Structure formats: C-alpha cells, structure tokens
C-alpha cells in the first residue's frame, strides 16, 4: 500500500536543525535556508498547498495572504509579540495563530535590565570613546551617569515581562517601582512586586528610568512622542524593548540631541532593520538589533514551542499557546 503523503508546511526563516527534524517527523517541510525575509508575494507563493507556517515578526499574516492561501490552518509565530498577525482576519478565515509566551520572559527581562544599566551608565558611549583612542586622562566627572539602584523605575506595560523587570528592579536594585498598564494588577501581585500603579502622566513625570514593555497596536503607535518626552525629567532615561513604532524615533532623536532627556536604550525601531539616521548620530543612545530574547537557550525554546504548536494542532487538534482559541472550538 502506498504511504500517505505528509501534509506540507513552511518554516519561513532559518531555525535550529533539531526543530526542523522534529517537524519532519510529521510534515513535508519547506525551509528558507538562506534566511532572507520573504516578500509578501514570495510568502504567498511558498505557502501554496501548505497547511502550516512558522513565522517571525518579519512575515505578515493578513487578510490578503489568507485569501490567497486557503489551505492554511495554522501560523505559529516564533515571538511573543504578534502584531504581524491580523488575528481577527485569521479567526474569520479559520486559521489558528500561536505565539511564544513565557519561554522568553526572564531572558527578555534580563536584557531590559542590561539596557537600563547600559543607558544610565553610558556604557557604549564610553566604550566608543576608549576604542577611538580618546582616553588620555582620568577625570572625576568622566562619563558620569545616573544611578540605577535606589532610583525610580517606571514600567509602561505590566504583562509577564514588565513584572519580571519590576522584580529585578525592586528586589535586586532597591528601586521604587511605578507602572502604568491598561488594567491594574491584583493587589497581591502589586505587593509581591513592590510596584505602585500610577497614571500615565505620573509615570512620565516621576520615572528616573522608564522602560516600555507594552504590545504594539494602533492604540500604542507613538505612545511616546515629543509631548510625552517633554513630560519626563531632563535627567531621565528611556528604554524600548517592546516594538518599533511605540516610540516616535524622529522625536526621540531630536530630544536626545537637545538633551531634553539624558539618554535612551533602544532594541526595536520603526521600520527595522532600518534605523532612523538621526539616532545613529546622537551619542547618548544605546542601540541593539532586536535581541532582547536572544540567548541560544531561549531562541531554541521559542522555535521549539512554535513547532510544538504546529505539531499539536495539525496532528491532534489542540495548541499550547493559541491566540484565537475559538478557531479550535469551532
Ligand atoms: C518577541 O518575541 O516578540 C520578540 O520581540 C522577538 O520578535
């Protein structure tokens, strides 16, 4: 008897070989070994006849793609953020979306803290100075920055990652933690985190170090622009590990140039991998290429969770971290 053909899926970006091997036990797997991000047209072409896809933030799954790929049943994002998915359109098309929460929380919080420290203590600025051979004498005020310990940490967005950052700030660095979020945390969690809920305006005005950890949406587009920066202390620092587009990068670059705030640390950018040219010319900003969750262990866990979602859904009709579970119930 002829063996039944395995269902076909696409892994849209290069991932770890062991993850591909696990998928190959169940599916015909089309891979993108060159790891060049596919254009929307290329993605549509590559998805013809495929029932599943593993995506990253570079691939959009929207109504146009769904209409052109009627066989698609699941898109598994290798990311906790899923602003590249039009979830209502996916639900309408009966396509399940999944993301990768939890497995990256602590790693991403570590990096958020690394950026807070690097920004406050002028790490990259001073390293560039040294590498450029400009260090010829020590001085008392050389690269004097702002203290992190004992200062006020402001967190905008208090989901899992925001809470993990709050814990580090309060328990590790003795910081006063204030936060703003769409919904306030339970009193018990606030007590455990030693975090105080404040209005958005109070957050902007009181934070010595403000970190953004909220999801990107039409609502959060340019949540931090010139007007918000003007509310911040001139000594404050701003860190964005959430998504490009939450900060108005042009307004931030101008504010940094004019020293309206002390410094910024950015892991995400509007239109990345392009970076606003003005950000490249101001010294008081630490810039990293969207690597907050990038440890090998965590990136492996993210890819494996996405693969596990695809395997569980296409072989057993269940998913581990569904974004639109109504699709499963339907
Ligand atoms: C995430 O998981 O959302 C990270 O930003 C990687 O895209």
CSV table of C-alpha atoms and ligand atoms in Angstrom, one decimal:
chain,number,residue,atom,x,y,z
A,1,UNK,CA,0.0,0.0,0.0
A,2,UNK,CA,1.4,3.4,-0.9
A,3,UNK,CA,2.3,5.6,2.1
A,4,UNK,CA,0.0,8.6,2.6
A,5,UNK,CA,1.8,11.9,1.7
A,6,UNK,CA,2.6,14.0,4.8
A,7,UNK,CA,0.9,17.4,5.0
A,8,UNK,CA,3.2,20.3,3.9
A,9,UNK,CA,4.3,23.2,6.0
A,10,UNK,CA,6.7,26.2,5.5
A,11,UNK,CA,9.3,27.4,8.0
A,12,UNK,CA,9.6,31.0,6.8
A,13,UNK,CA,13.0,31.8,8.4
A,14,UNK,CA,16.1,29.6,9.2
A,15,UNK,CA,15.6,27.9,12.5
A,16,UNK,CA,17.6,25.3,14.6
A,17,UNK,CA,18.1,21.9,12.8
A,18,UNK,CA,16.7,19.9,15.7
A,19,UNK,CA,13.4,21.9,15.3
A,20,UNK,CA,13.3,21.1,11.6
A,21,UNK,CA,14.0,17.4,12.4
A,22,UNK,CA,11.0,17.3,14.9
A,23,UNK,CA,8.7,18.9,12.3
A,24,UNK,CA,9.9,16.4,9.5
A,25,UNK,CA,8.6,13.5,11.6
A,26,UNK,CA,5.1,14.8,10.8
A,27,UNK,CA,5.3,17.0,7.7
A,28,UNK,CA,6.9,17.8,4.4
A,29,UNK,CA,8.9,20.8,5.5
A,30,UNK,CA,9.9,23.6,3.1
A,31,UNK,CA,12.7,25.7,4.7
A,32,UNK,CA,14.2,29.1,4.0
A,33,UNK,CA,17.9,28.1,4.5
A,34,UNK,CA,19.1,31.4,3.0
A,35,UNK,CA,17.2,33.2,5.8
A,36,UNK,CA,16.3,36.1,3.6
A,37,UNK,CA,13.0,37.6,4.7
A,38,UNK,CA,10.3,36.6,2.1
A,39,UNK,CA,8.3,39.4,0.5
A,40,UNK,CA,4.5,39.1,0.9
A,41,UNK,CA,4.3,37.8,-2.7
A,42,UNK,CA,7.1,35.2,-2.1
A,43,UNK,CA,5.4,34.1,1.1
A,44,UNK,CA,2.1,33.7,-0.7
A,45,UNK,CA,3.8,31.6,-3.4
A,46,UNK,CA,5.7,29.4,-0.9
A,47,UNK,CA,2.5,28.8,1.1
A,48,UNK,CA,0.6,27.3,-1.8
A,49,UNK,CA,-0.6,23.9,-0.8
A,50,UNK,CA,0.7,24.3,2.8
A,51,UNK,CA,-1.3,23.8,5.9
A,52,UNK,CA,1.0,25.4,8.4
A,53,UNK,CA,3.7,28.1,8.6
A,54,UNK,CA,6.3,29.1,11.3
A,55,UNK,CA,6.7,32.8,11.1
A,56,UNK,CA,8.8,35.5,12.8
A,57,UNK,CA,7.9,39.2,13.1
A,58,UNK,CA,9.1,39.8,9.6
A,59,UNK,CA,6.2,37.9,7.9
A,60,UNK,CA,2.7,39.4,7.9
A,61,UNK,CA,-0.3,37.1,8.0
A,62,UNK,CA,-3.2,39.3,6.9
A,63,UNK,CA,-6.5,39.1,5.0
A,64,UNK,CA,-4.8,39.3,1.6
A,65,UNK,CA,-2.4,36.4,2.4
A,66,UNK,CA,-5.2,34.3,4.0
A,67,UNK,CA,-7.4,34.8,0.9
A,68,UNK,CA,-4.6,33.6,-1.3
A,69,UNK,CA,-3.7,30.6,0.8
A,70,UNK,CA,-7.0,28.8,1.5
A,71,UNK,CA,-5.3,25.6,2.7
A,72,UNK,CA,-3.5,27.3,5.6
A,73,UNK,CA,-4.7,26.1,9.0
A,74,UNK,CA,-2.1,27.4,11.4
A,75,UNK,CA,0.5,30.2,11.6
A,76,UNK,CA,2.9,29.8,14.6
A,77,UNK,CA,4.8,32.9,15.4
A,78,UNK,CA,8.3,32.5,16.8
A,79,UNK,CA,7.8,35.5,19.0
A,80,UNK,CA,5.6,36.6,21.9
A,81,UNK,CA,4.6,39.8,20.1
A,82,UNK,CA,2.2,39.1,17.2
A,83,UNK,CA,1.5,42.5,15.7
A,84,UNK,CA,2.5,40.9,12.3
A,85,UNK,CA,-0.8,38.8,12.6
A,86,UNK,CA,-4.2,40.2,11.8
A,87,UNK,CA,-5.8,37.9,14.4
A,88,UNK,CA,-9.5,38.8,13.6
A,89,UNK,CA,-8.8,38.1,9.9
A,90,UNK,CA,-7.2,34.8,10.9
A,91,UNK,CA,-10.2,33.9,13.1
A,92,UNK,CA,-12.6,34.8,10.2
A,93,UNK,CA,-10.6,32.5,7.9
A,94,UNK,CA,-10.5,29.7,10.5
A,95,UNK,CA,-6.7,29.9,10.8
A,96,UNK,CA,-5.2,29.4,14.2
A,97,UNK,CA,-2.5,31.8,15.4
A,98,UNK,CA,0.0,30.9,18.2
A,99,UNK,CA,2.9,32.8,19.8
A,100,UNK,CA,5.6,32.0,22.3
A,101,UNK,CA,4.9,33.5,25.7
A,102,UNK,CA,6.6,32.5,29.0
A,103,UNK,CA,9.7,30.8,27.5
A,104,UNK,CA,11.3,34.2,26.8
A,105,UNK,CA,10.1,36.2,29.9
A,106,UNK,CA,13.2,36.0,32.1
A,107,UNK,CA,15.7,36.3,29.2
A,108,UNK,CA,13.9,39.4,27.9
A,109,UNK,CA,13.7,40.9,31.3
A,110,UNK,CA,17.4,40.4,31.8
A,111,UNK,CA,18.1,42.3,28.6
A,112,UNK,CA,15.7,45.1,29.6
A,113,UNK,CA,17.8,45.5,32.7
A,114,UNK,CA,21.0,45.3,30.7
A,115,UNK,CA,19.7,48.2,28.6
A,116,UNK,CA,18.7,50.2,31.6
A,117,UNK,CA,22.1,49.8,33.1
A,118,UNK,CA,24.0,50.5,29.8
A,119,UNK,CA,21.9,53.5,29.2
A,120,UNK,CA,22.1,55.0,32.7
A,121,UNK,CA,25.8,54.3,33.0
A,122,UNK,CA,26.7,55.4,29.4
A,123,UNK,CA,28.3,52.0,28.6
A,124,UNK,CA,28.5,52.2,24.8
A,125,UNK,CA,29.3,55.9,24.7
A,126,UNK,CA,32.3,55.4,27.0
A,127,UNK,CA,33.4,52.3,25.1
A,128,UNK,CA,33.3,54.1,21.8
A,129,UNK,CA,35.4,56.9,23.4
A,130,UNK,CA,38.0,54.4,24.6
A,131,UNK,CA,38.1,52.5,21.3
A,132,UNK,CA,38.6,55.7,19.4
A,133,UNK,CA,41.8,56.3,21.4
A,134,UNK,CA,40.4,59.4,23.1
A,135,UNK,CA,41.1,58.3,26.7
A,136,UNK,CA,44.3,60.1,27.7
A,137,UNK,CA,43.4,61.1,31.3
A,138,UNK,CA,41.0,60.1,34.0
A,139,UNK,CA,38.6,62.8,35.3
A,140,UNK,CA,36.2,62.8,38.2
A,141,UNK,CA,33.2,63.5,36.0
A,142,UNK,CA,34.2,61.3,33.1
A,143,UNK,CA,31.1,59.6,31.7
A,144,UNK,CA,29.3,60.3,35.0
A,145,UNK,CA,25.8,58.8,34.5
A,146,UNK,CA,22.7,58.2,36.7
A,147,UNK,CA,22.4,55.7,39.5
A,148,UNK,CA,20.1,52.8,38.9
A,149,UNK,CA,20.0,51.4,42.5
A,150,UNK,CA,17.5,53.3,44.6
A,151,UNK,CA,16.1,55.3,41.7
A,152,UNK,CA,12.5,55.2,40.4
A,153,UNK,CA,11.8,52.6,37.7
A,154,UNK,CA,8.8,53.4,35.5
A,155,UNK,CA,7.3,50.5,33.6
A,156,UNK,CA,4.8,51.1,30.8
A,157,UNK,CA,3.1,47.8,30.1
A,158,UNK,CA,2.9,45.3,33.0
A,159,UNK,CA,2.5,41.9,31.5
A,160,UNK,CA,4.8,39.0,32.2
A,161,UNK,CA,8.0,40.7,31.0
A,162,UNK,CA,7.1,44.0,32.8
A,163,UNK,CA,6.5,42.1,36.0
A,164,UNK,CA,9.9,40.2,35.7
A,165,UNK,CA,11.6,43.6,35.2
A,166,UNK,CA,9.8,45.0,38.2
A,167,UNK,CA,11.0,42.1,40.3
A,168,UNK,CA,14.6,42.7,39.3
A,169,UNK,CA,14.3,46.5,40.0
A,170,UNK,CA,12.6,46.2,43.4
A,171,UNK,CA,14.4,43.1,44.8
A,172,UNK,CA,17.7,43.4,43.1
A,173,UNK,CA,18.3,47.1,42.9
A,174,UNK,CA,16.2,48.6,45.6
A,175,UNK,CA,14.3,50.7,43.1
A,176,UNK,CA,10.9,52.3,43.7
A,177,UNK,CA,8.8,50.7,41.0
A,178,UNK,CA,5.9,52.5,39.5
A,179,UNK,CA,3.9,51.3,36.5
A,180,UNK,CA,1.0,52.0,34.2
A,181,UNK,CA,-0.9,49.4,32.3
A,182,UNK,CA,-4.3,49.1,30.6
A,183,UNK,CA,-5.5,47.1,33.6
A,184,UNK,CA,-4.2,47.4,37.2
A,185,UNK,CA,-2.6,44.3,38.7
A,186,UNK,CA,-4.2,42.5,41.6
A,187,UNK,CA,-3.2,44.0,45.0
A,188,UNK,CA,-1.4,40.8,46.0
A,189,UNK,CA,0.8,40.9,42.9
A,190,UNK,CA,1.5,44.6,43.4
A,191,UNK,CA,2.6,43.8,46.9
A,192,UNK,CA,4.8,41.0,45.8
A,193,UNK,CA,6.4,43.2,43.1
A,194,UNK,CA,6.5,46.2,45.4
A,195,UNK,CA,5.0,48.1,42.4
A,196,UNK,CA,2.7,51.1,42.6
A,197,UNK,CA,0.1,51.8,39.9
A,198,UNK,CA,0.2,55.4,38.6
A,199,UNK,CA,-1.4,57.4,35.8
A,200,UNK,CA,0.5,57.6,32.5
A,201,UNK,CA,1.3,61.2,33.2
A,202,UNK,CA,2.7,60.4,36.7
A,203,UNK,CA,4.7,57.6,35.2
A,204,UNK,CA,6.3,60.0,32.7
A,205,UNK,CA,6.9,62.7,35.3
A,206,UNK,CA,8.3,60.5,38.1
A,207,UNK,CA,10.4,57.8,36.5
A,208,UNK,CA,14.2,58.2,36.6
A,209,UNK,CA,14.3,55.2,34.2
A,210,UNK,CA,11.3,54.5,32.0
A,211,UNK,CA,11.1,51.1,30.2
A,212,UNK,CA,8.5,50.3,27.6
A,213,UNK,CA,7.1,46.7,27.6
A,214,UNK,CA,3.7,47.1,26.1
A,215,UNK,CA,2.4,45.4,22.9
A,216,UNK,CA,2.3,47.3,19.7
A,217,UNK,CA,-1.1,48.2,18.3
A,218,UNK,CA,-2.8,51.2,16.6
A,219,UNK,CA,-3.5,52.4,20.1
A,220,UNK,CA,0.1,52.3,21.2
A,221,UNK,CA,1.5,53.8,18.0
A,222,UNK,CA,3.8,56.7,19.0
A,223,UNK,CA,2.7,56.3,22.6
A,224,UNK,CA,6.0,58.1,23.3
A,225,UNK,CA,6.4,61.2,21.1
A,226,UNK,CA,7.6,64.7,21.6
A,227,UNK,CA,4.8,65.6,24.0
A,228,UNK,CA,5.4,62.6,26.3
A,229,UNK,CA,9.2,63.1,26.3
A,230,UNK,CA,8.6,66.7,27.3
A,231,UNK,CA,6.8,65.4,30.5
A,232,UNK,CA,9.9,63.4,31.5
A,233,UNK,CA,12.7,64.6,33.8
A,234,UNK,CA,15.6,66.0,31.9
A,235,UNK,CA,17.8,63.5,33.8
A,236,UNK,CA,15.6,60.5,32.9
A,237,UNK,CA,16.5,57.6,30.6
A,238,UNK,CA,14.1,55.8,28.2
A,239,UNK,CA,14.4,52.1,27.2
A,240,UNK,CA,12.3,50.5,24.5
A,241,UNK,CA,12.4,46.7,24.3
A,242,UNK,CA,8.7,46.4,23.1
A,243,UNK,CA,8.2,47.2,19.4
A,244,UNK,CA,9.3,49.8,16.9
A,245,UNK,CA,6.5,52.3,16.4
A,246,UNK,CA,5.7,52.7,20.0
A,247,UNK,CA,8.3,55.5,20.2
A,248,UNK,CA,8.4,58.3,17.6
A,249,UNK,CA,12.0,57.7,16.7
A,250,UNK,CA,12.5,61.1,15.0
A,251,UNK,CA,11.1,62.9,18.0
A,252,UNK,CA,13.3,60.9,20.3
A,253,UNK,CA,16.4,61.5,18.3
A,254,UNK,CA,15.7,65.3,18.4
A,255,UNK,CA,15.1,65.1,22.2
A,256,UNK,CA,18.3,63.2,22.8
A,257,UNK,CA,20.3,65.7,20.6
A,258,UNK,CA,18.8,68.6,22.6
A,259,UNK,CA,19.4,66.7,25.9
A,260,UNK,CA,15.7,67.0,26.8
A,261,UNK,CA,16.2,63.6,28.4
A,262,UNK,CA,19.6,62.2,29.4
A,263,UNK,CA,19.7,59.1,27.3
A,264,UNK,CA,17.9,56.2,25.7
A,265,UNK,CA,18.4,52.5,25.0
A,266,UNK,CA,16.6,51.0,22.0
A,267,UNK,CA,16.4,47.4,20.9
A,268,UNK,CA,13.5,48.0,18.5
A,269,UNK,CA,12.9,50.6,15.8
A,270,UNK,CA,10.3,52.0,13.5
A,271,UNK,CA,10.8,50.2,10.1
A,272,UNK,CA,13.6,48.0,11.4
A,273,UNK,CA,16.1,46.7,10.4
A,274,UNK,CA,16.3,50.3,9.1
A,275,UNK,CA,17.2,52.8,11.9
A,276,UNK,CA,16.3,56.5,11.9
A,277,UNK,CA,19.6,58.1,10.7
A,278,UNK,CA,19.4,60.8,13.4
A,279,UNK,CA,19.6,58.1,16.1
A,280,UNK,CA,22.9,57.0,14.6
A,281,UNK,CA,24.4,60.4,15.1
A,282,UNK,CA,23.5,61.2,18.7
A,283,UNK,CA,25.9,59.8,21.3
A,284,UNK,CA,23.5,59.4,24.2
A,285,UNK,CA,21.7,56.3,22.9
A,286,UNK,CA,22.5,52.6,23.2
A,287,UNK,CA,21.3,50.8,20.1
A,288,UNK,CA,20.9,47.0,19.7
A,289,UNK,CA,19.4,45.0,16.8
A,290,UNK,CA,16.2,43.5,18.4
A,291,UNK,CA,18.0,40.9,20.5
A,292,UNK,CA,16.2,41.1,23.8
A,293,UNK,CA,15.2,37.4,23.7
A,294,UNK,CA,18.4,36.3,22.1
A,295,UNK,CA,20.1,33.7,24.2
A,296,UNK,CA,20.6,30.3,22.4
A,297,UNK,CA,18.5,28.5,25.0
A,298,UNK,CA,15.6,30.9,24.7
A,299,UNK,CA,15.6,31.2,21.0
A,300,UNK,CA,15.7,27.4,20.8
A,301,UNK,CA,12.8,27.2,23.2
A,302,UNK,CA,10.8,29.8,21.2
A,303,UNK,CA,11.3,27.9,17.9
A,304,UNK,CA,10.5,24.6,19.6
A,305,UNK,CA,7.3,26.0,21.1
A,306,UNK,CA,6.2,27.2,17.7
A,307,UNK,CA,6.9,23.8,16.3
A,308,UNK,CA,5.1,22.1,19.1
A,309,UNK,CA,2.1,24.2,18.4
A,310,UNK,CA,2.0,23.2,14.8
A,311,UNK,CA,2.5,19.5,15.6
A,312,UNK,CA,-0.1,19.5,18.3
A,313,UNK,CA,-2.7,21.4,16.2
A,314,UNK,CA,-2.2,19.5,12.9
A,315,UNK,CA,-2.0,16.1,14.5
A,316,UNK,CA,-4.3,16.3,17.5
A,317,UNK,CA,-6.4,19.5,17.0
A,318,UNK,CA,-5.0,21.2,20.1
A,319,UNK,CA,-2.5,24.0,20.7
A,320,UNK,CA,-0.3,25.0,23.6
A,321,UNK,CA,-0.4,28.8,23.3
A,322,UNK,CA,-3.3,29.7,21.0
A,323,UNK,CA,-4.1,33.4,20.2
A,324,UNK,CA,-7.6,32.7,18.9
A,325,UNK,CA,-8.7,29.5,20.6
A,326,UNK,CA,-12.2,30.0,19.1
A,327,UNK,CA,-10.8,28.5,15.9
A,328,UNK,CA,-10.1,25.3,17.8
A,329,UNK,CA,-13.5,25.1,19.3
A,330,UNK,CA,-15.3,25.9,16.0
B,1,LIG,C1,9.2,38.8,20.6
B,1,LIG,O1,9.2,37.6,21.0
B,1,LIG,O2,8.1,39.4,20.3
B,1,LIG,C2,10.5,39.3,20.3
B,1,LIG,O3,10.4,40.7,20.1
B,1,LIG,C3,11.1,38.7,19.1
B,1,LIG,O4,10.4,39.1,17.9
